[in-house]
PDB file of C-alpha atoms and ligand atoms in Angstrom:
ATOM      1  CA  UNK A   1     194.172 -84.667 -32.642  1.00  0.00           C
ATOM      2  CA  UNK A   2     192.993 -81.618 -33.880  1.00  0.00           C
ATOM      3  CA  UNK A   3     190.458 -79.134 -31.928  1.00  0.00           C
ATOM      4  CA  UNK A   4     187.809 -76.030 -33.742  1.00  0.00           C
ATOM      5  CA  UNK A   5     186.542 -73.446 -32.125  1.00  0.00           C
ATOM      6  CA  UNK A   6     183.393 -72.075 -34.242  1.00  0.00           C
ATOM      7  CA  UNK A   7     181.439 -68.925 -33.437  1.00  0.00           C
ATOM      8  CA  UNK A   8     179.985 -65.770 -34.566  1.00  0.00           C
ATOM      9  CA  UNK A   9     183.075 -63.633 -33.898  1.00  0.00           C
ATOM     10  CA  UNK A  10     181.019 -60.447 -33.780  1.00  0.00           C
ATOM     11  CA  UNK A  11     183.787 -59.583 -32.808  1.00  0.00           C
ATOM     12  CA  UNK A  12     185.587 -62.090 -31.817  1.00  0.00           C
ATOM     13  CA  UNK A  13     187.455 -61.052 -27.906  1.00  0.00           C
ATOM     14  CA  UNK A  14     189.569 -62.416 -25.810  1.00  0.00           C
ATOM     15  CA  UNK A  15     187.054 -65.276 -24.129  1.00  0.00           C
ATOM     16  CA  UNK A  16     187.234 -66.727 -27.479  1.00  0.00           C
ATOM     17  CA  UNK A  17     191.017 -66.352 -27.683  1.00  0.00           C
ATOM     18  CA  UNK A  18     192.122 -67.255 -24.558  1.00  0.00           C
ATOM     19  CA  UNK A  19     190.115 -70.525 -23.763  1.00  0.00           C
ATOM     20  CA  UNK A  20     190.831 -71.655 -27.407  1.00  0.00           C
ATOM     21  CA  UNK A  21     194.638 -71.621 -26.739  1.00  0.00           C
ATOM     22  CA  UNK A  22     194.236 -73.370 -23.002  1.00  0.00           C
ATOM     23  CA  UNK A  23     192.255 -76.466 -24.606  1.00  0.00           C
ATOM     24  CA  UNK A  24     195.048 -76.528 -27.027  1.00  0.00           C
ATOM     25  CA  UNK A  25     197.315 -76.633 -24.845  1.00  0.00           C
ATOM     26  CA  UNK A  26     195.704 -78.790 -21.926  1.00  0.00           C
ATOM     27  CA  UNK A  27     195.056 -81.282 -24.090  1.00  0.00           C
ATOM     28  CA  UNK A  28     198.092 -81.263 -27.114  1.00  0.00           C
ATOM     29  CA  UNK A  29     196.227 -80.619 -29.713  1.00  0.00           C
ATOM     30  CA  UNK A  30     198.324 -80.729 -33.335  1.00  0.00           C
ATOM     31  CA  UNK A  31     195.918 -77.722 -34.173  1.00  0.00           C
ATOM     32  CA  UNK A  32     193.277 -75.348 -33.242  1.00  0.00           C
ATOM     33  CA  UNK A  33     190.820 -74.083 -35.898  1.00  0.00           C
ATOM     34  CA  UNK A  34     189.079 -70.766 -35.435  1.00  0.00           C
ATOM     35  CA  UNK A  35     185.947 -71.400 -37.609  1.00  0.00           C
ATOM     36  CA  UNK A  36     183.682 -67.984 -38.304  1.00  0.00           C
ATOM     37  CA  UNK A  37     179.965 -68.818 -39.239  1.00  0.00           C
ATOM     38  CA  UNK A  38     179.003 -67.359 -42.558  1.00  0.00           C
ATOM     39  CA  UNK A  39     175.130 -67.426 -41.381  1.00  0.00           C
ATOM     40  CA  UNK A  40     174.639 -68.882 -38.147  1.00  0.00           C
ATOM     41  CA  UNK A  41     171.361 -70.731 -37.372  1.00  0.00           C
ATOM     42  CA  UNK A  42     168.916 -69.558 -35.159  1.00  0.00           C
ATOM     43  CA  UNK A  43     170.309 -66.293 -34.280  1.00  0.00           C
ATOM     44  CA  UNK A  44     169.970 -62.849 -35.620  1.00  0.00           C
ATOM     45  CA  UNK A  45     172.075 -61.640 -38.417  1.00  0.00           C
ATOM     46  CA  UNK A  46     175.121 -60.453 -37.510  1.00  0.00           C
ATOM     47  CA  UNK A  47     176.140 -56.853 -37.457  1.00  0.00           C
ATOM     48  CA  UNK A  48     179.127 -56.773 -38.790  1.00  0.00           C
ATOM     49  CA  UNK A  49     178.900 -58.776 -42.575  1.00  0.00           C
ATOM     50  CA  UNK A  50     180.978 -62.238 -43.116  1.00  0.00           C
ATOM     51  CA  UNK A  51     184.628 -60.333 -44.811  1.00  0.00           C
ATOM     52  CA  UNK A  52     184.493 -57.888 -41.647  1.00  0.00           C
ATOM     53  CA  UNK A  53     184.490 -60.977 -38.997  1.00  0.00           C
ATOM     54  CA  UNK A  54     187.021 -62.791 -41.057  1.00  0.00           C
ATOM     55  CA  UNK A  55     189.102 -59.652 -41.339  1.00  0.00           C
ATOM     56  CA  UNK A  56     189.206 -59.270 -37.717  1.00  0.00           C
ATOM     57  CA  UNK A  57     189.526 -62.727 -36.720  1.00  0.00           C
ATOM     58  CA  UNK A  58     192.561 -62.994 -38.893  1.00  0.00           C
ATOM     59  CA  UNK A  59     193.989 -59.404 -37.395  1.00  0.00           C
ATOM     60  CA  UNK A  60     193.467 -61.064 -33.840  1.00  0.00           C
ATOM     61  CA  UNK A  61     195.281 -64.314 -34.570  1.00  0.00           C
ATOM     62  CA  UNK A  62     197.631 -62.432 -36.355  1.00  0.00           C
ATOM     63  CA  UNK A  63     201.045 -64.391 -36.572  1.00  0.00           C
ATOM     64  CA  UNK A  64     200.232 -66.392 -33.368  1.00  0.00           C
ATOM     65  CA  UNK A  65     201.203 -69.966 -34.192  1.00  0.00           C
ATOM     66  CA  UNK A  66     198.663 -72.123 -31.700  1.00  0.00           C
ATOM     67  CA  UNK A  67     195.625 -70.493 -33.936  1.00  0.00           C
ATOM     68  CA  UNK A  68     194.746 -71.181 -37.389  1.00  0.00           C
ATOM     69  CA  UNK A  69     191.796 -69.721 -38.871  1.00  0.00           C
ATOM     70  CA  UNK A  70     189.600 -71.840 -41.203  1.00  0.00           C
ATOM     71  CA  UNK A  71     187.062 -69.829 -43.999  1.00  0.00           C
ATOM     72  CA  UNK A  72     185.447 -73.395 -44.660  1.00  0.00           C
ATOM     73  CA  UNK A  73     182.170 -71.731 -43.762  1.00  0.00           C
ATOM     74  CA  UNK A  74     182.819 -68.390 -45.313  1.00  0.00           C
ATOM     75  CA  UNK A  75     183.631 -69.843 -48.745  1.00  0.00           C
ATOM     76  CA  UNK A  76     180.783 -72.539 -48.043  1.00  0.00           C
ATOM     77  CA  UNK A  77     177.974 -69.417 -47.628  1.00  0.00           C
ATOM     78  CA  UNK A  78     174.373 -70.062 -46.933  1.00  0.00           C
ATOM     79  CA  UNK A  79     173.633 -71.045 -43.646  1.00  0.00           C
ATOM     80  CA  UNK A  80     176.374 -72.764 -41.749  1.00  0.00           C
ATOM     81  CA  UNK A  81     175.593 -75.886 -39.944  1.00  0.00           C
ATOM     82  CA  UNK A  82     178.244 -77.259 -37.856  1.00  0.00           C
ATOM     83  CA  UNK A  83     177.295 -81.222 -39.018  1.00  0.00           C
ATOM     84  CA  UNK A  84     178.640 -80.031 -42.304  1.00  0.00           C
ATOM     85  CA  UNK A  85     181.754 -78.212 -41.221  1.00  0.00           C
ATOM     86  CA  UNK A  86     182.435 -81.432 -39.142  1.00  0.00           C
ATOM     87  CA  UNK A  87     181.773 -83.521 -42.208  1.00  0.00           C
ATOM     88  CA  UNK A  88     184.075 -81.683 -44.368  1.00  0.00           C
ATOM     89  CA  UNK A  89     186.995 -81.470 -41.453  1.00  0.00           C
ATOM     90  CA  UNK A  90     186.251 -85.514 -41.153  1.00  0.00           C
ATOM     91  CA  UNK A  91     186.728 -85.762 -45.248  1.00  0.00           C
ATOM     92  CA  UNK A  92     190.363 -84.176 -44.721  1.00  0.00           C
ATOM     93  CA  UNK A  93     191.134 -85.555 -41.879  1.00  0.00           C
ATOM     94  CA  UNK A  94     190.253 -89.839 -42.265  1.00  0.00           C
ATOM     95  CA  UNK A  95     190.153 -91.503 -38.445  1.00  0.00           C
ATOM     96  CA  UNK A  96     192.174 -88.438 -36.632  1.00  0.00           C
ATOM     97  CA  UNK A  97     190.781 -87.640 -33.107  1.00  0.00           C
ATOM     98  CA  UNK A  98     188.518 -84.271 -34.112  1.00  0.00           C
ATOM     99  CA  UNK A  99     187.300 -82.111 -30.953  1.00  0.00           C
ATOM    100  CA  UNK A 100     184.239 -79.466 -31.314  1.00  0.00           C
ATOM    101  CA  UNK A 101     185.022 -76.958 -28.937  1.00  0.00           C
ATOM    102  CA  UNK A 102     181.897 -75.465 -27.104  1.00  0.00           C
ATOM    103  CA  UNK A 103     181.162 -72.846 -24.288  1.00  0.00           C
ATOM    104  CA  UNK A 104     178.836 -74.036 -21.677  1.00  0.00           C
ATOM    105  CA  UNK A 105     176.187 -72.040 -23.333  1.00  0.00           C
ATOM    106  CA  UNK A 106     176.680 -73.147 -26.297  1.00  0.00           C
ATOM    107  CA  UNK A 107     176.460 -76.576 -25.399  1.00  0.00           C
ATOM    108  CA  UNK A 108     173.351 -76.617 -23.812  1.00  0.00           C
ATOM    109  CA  UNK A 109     171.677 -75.521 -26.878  1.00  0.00           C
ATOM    110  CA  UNK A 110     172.892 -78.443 -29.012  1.00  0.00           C
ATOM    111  CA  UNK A 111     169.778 -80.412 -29.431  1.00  0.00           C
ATOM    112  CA  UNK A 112     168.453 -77.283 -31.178  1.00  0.00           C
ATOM    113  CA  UNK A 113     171.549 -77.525 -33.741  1.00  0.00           C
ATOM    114  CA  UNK A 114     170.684 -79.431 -37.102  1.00  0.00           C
ATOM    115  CA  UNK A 115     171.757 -82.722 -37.139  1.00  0.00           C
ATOM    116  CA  UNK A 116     172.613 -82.317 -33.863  1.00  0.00           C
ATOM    117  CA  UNK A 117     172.876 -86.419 -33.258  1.00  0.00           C
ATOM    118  CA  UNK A 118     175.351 -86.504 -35.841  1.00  0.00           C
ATOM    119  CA  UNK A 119     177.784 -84.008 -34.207  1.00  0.00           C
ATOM    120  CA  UNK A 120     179.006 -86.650 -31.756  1.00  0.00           C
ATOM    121  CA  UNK A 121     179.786 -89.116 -34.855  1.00  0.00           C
ATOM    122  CA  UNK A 122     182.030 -87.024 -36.632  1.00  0.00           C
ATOM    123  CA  UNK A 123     183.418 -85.161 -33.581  1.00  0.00           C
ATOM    124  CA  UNK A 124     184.121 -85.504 -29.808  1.00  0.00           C
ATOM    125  CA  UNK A 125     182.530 -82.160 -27.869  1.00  0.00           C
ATOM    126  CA  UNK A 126     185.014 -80.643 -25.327  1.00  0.00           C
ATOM    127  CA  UNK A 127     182.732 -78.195 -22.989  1.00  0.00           C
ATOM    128  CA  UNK A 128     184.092 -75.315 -21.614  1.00  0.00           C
ATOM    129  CA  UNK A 129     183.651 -73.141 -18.585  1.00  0.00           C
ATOM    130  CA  UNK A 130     182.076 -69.916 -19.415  1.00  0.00           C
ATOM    131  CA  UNK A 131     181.710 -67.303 -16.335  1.00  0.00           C
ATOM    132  CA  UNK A 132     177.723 -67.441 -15.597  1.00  0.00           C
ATOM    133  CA  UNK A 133     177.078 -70.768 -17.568  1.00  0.00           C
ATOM    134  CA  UNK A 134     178.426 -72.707 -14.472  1.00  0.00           C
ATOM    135  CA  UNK A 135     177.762 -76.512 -15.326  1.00  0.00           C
ATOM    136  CA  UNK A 136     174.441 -77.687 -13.808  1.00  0.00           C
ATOM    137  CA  UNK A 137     173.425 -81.252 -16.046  1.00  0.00           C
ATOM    138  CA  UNK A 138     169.978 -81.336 -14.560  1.00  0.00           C
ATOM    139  CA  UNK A 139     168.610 -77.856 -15.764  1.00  0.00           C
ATOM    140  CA  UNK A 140     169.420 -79.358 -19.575  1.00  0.00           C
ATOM    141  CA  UNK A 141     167.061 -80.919 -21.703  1.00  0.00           C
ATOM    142  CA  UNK A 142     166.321 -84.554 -21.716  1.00  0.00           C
ATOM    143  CA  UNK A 143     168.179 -84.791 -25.001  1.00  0.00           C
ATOM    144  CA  UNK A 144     171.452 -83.748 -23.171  1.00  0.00           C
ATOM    145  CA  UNK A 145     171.425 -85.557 -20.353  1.00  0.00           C
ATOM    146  CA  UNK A 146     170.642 -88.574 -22.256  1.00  0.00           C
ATOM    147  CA  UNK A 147     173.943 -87.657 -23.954  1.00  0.00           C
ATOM    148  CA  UNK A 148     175.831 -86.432 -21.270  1.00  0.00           C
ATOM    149  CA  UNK A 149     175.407 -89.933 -19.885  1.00  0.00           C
ATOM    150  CA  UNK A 150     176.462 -91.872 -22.490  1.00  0.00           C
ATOM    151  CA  UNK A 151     179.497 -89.756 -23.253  1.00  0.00           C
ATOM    152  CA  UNK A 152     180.992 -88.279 -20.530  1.00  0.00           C
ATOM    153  CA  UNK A 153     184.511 -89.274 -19.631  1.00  0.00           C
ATOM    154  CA  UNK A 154     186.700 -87.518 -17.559  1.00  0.00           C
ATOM    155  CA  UNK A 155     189.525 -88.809 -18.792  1.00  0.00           C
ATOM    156  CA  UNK A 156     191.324 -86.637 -21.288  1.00  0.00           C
ATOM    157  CA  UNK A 157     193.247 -90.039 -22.780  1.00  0.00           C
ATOM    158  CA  UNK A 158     189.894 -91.394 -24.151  1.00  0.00           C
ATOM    159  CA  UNK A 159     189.831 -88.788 -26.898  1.00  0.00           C
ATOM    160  CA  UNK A 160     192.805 -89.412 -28.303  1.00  0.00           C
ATOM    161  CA  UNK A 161     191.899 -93.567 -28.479  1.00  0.00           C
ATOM    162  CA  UNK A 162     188.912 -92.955 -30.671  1.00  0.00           C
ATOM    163  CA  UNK A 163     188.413 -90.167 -33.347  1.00  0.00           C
ATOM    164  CA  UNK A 164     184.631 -89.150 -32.491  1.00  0.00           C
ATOM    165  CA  UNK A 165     181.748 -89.691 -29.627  1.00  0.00           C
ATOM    166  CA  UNK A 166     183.220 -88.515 -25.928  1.00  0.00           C
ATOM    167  CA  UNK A 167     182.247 -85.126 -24.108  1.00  0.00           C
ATOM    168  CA  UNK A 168     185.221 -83.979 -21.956  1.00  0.00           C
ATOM    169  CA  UNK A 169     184.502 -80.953 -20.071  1.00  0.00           C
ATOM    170  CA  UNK A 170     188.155 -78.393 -19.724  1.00  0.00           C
ATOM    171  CA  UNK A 171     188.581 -75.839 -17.342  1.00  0.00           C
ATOM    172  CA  UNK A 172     189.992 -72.895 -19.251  1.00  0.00           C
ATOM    173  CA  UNK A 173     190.585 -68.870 -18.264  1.00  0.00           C
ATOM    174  CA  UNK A 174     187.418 -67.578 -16.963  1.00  0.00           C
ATOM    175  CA  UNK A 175     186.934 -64.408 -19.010  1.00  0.00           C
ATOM    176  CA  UNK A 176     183.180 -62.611 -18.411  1.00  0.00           C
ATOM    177  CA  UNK A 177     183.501 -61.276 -22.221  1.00  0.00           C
ATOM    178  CA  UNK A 178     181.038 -61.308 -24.662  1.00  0.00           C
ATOM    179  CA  UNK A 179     180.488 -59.721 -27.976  1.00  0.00           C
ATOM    180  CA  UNK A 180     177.035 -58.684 -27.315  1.00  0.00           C
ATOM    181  CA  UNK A 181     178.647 -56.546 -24.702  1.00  0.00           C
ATOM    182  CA  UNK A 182     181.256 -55.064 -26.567  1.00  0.00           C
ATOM    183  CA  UNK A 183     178.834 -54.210 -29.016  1.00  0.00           C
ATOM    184  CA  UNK A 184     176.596 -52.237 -26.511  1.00  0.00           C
ATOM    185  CA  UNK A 185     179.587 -50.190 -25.076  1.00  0.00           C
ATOM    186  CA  UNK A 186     180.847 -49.441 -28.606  1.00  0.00           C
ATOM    187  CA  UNK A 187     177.398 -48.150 -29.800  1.00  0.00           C
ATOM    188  CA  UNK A 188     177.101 -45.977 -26.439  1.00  0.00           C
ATOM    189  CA  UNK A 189     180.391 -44.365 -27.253  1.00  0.00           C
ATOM    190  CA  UNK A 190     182.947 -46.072 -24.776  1.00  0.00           C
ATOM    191  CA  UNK A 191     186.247 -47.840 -25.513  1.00  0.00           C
ATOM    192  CA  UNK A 192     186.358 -52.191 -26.277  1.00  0.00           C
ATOM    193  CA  UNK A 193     189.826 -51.777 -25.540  1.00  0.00           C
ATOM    194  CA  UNK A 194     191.028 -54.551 -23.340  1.00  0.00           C
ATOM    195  CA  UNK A 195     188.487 -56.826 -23.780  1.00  0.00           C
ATOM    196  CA  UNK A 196     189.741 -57.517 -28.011  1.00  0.00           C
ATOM    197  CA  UNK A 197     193.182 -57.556 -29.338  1.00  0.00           C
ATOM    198  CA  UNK A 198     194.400 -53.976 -30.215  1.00  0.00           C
ATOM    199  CA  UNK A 199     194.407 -54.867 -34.649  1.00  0.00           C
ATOM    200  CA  UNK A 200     190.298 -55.613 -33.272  1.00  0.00           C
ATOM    201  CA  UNK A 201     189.736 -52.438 -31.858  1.00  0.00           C
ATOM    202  CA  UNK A 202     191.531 -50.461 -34.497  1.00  0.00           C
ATOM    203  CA  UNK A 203     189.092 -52.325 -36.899  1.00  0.00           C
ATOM    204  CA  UNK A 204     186.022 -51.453 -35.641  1.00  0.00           C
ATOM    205  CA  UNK A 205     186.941 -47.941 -34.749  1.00  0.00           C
ATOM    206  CA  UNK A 206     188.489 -47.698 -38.804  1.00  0.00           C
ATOM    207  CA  UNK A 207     185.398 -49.194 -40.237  1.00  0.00           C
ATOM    208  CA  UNK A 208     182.812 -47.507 -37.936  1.00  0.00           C
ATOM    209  CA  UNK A 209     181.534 -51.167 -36.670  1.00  0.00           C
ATOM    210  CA  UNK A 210     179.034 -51.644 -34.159  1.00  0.00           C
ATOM    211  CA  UNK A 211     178.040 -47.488 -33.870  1.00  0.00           C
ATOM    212  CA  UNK A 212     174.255 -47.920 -34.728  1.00  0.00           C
ATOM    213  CA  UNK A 213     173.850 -51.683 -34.043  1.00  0.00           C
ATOM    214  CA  UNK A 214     170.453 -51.508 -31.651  1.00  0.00           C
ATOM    215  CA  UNK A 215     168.673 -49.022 -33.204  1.00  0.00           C
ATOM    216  CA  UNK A 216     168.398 -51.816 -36.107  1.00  0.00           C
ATOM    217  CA  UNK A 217     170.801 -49.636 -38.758  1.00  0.00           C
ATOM    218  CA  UNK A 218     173.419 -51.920 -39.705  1.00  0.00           C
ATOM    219  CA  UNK A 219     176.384 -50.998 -39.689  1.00  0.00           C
ATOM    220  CA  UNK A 220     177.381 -52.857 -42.987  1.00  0.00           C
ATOM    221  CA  UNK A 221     175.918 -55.326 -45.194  1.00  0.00           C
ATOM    222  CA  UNK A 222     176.314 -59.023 -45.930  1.00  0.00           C
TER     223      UNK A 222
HETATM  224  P1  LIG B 301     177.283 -62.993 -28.727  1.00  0.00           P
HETATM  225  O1  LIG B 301     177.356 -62.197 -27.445  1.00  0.00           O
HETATM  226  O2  LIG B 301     177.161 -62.178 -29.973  1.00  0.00           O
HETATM  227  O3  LIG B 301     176.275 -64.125 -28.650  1.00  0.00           O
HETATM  228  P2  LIG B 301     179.624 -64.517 -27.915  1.00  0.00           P
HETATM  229  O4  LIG B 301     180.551 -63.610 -27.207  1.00  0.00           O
HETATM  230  O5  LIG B 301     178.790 -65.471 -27.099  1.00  0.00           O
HETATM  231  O6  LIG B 301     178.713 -63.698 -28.922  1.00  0.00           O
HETATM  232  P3  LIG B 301     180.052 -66.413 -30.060  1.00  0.00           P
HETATM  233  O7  LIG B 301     180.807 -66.097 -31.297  1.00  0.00           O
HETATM  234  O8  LIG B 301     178.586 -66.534 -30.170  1.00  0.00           O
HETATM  235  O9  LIG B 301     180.488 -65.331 -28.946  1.00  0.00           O
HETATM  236  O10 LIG B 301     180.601 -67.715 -29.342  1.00  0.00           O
HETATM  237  C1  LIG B 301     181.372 -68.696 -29.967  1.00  0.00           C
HETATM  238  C2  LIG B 301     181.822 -69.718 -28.949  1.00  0.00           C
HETATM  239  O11 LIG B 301     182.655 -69.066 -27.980  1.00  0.00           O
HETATM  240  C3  LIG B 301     180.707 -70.406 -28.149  1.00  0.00           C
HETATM  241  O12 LIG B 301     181.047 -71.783 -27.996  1.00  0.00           O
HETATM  242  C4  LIG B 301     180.746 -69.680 -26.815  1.00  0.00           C
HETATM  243  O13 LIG B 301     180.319 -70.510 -25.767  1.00  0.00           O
HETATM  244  C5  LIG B 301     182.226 -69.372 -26.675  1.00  0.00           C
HETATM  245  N1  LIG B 301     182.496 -68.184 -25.848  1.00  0.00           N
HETATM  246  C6  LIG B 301     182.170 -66.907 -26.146  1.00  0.00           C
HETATM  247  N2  LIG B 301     182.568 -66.063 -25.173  1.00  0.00           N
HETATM  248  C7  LIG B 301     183.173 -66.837 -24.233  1.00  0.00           C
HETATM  249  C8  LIG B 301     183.803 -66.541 -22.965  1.00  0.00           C
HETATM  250  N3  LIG B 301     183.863 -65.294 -22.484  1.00  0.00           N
HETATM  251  N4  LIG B 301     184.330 -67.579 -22.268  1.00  0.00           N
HETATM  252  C9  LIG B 301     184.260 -68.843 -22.760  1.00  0.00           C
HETATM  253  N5  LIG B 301     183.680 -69.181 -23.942  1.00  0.00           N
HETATM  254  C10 LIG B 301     183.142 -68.197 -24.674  1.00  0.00           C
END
């Protein structure tokens, strides 16, 4: 069973890092794929362009071996739907157990995704805790509690018995992190430090990243 862990990664910190390695290791996965969107849907552009995430995504995994990163959507450019990444992971991978990894933010979103009723076909969803997003099933839409129903298990053993359709929900390292926040205290002047991998922080400070992002200069192009 293999899990993926998409996102932005502008920049990626440690509440993507840390989480990604506890559901790989509460739940045995053969592999965890970092995935960084090329052009993610229905969100701003990013600030820092597509090589610059990958660059630092790759600097923050560096040689650890319970992380692989996966350009699928970089080399795929235009905008990047997950029902496509999941198609093309399903393509390599035949009937193996496939887990989309999602923040509780993230997904209670998902009936905005595209495709969104596919997801669940090609993939299980494993929710995570994220500090703030604390799970409350009756604030979501009718779409997700209609799904949440149907697909819920608690037990971790039912996603390895079928390769797609369950939602598990992990408990991983609460870490109030987010990359909107690193990017505000980098463009008033103050330090990341702590909150990304060192290689991260030596990134943006090298390549100047994140300095003018609010006042609506970018900081580099796509
Ligand atoms: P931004 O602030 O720019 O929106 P972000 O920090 O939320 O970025 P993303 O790249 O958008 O990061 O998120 C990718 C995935 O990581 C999502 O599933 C999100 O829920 C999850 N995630 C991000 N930060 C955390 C965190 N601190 N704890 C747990 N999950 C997180």
């Amino acid at each position: 069973m293999i899990g993926v862990f998409g996102g932005t990664f502008d920049p990626v910190h440690f509440g993507h890092l840390r989480p990604a390695l506890d559901v790989k290791q509460a739940l045995a996965l053969r592999e965890m794929r970092l995935i960084p969107a090329f052009q993610p849907p229905h969100r701003a552009t990013p600030v820092a362009n597509p090589g610059q995430r990958l660059t630092m995504l790759r600097a923050a995994v560096g040689t650890e071996p319970d992380l692989l990163v996966d350009n699928r959507e970089m080399m795929r450019e235009g905008e990047s739907f997950m029902a496509d990444t999941l198609s093309s992971l399903r393509k390599d991978l035949g009937d193996e157990p496939l887990c989309l990894v999602l923040g509780m933010d993230a997904f209670l979103t998902l009936d905005s995704w595209h495709r969104w009723k596919e997801i669940l076909q090609l993939a299980h969803i494993v929710v995570t805790h994220r500090p703030g997003w604390e799970l409350d099933i009756s604030v979501a839409s009718a779409g997700i509690q209609q799904l949440w129903r149907e697909c819920h298990t608690m037990a971790s053993t039912d996603l390895q018995a079928q390769p797609a359709g369950k939602i598990f929900l992990q408990k991983v390292t609460s870490l109030d992190i987010s990359a909107t926040d690193i990017r505000t205290l980098v463009e008033a002047g103050k330090s990341a430090r702590f909150l990304v991998p060192d290689p991260v922080w030596n990134l943006i400070r090298l390549h100047g990243l994140y300095r003018f992002s609010a006042l609506g200069v970018r900081t580099a192009s796509s």
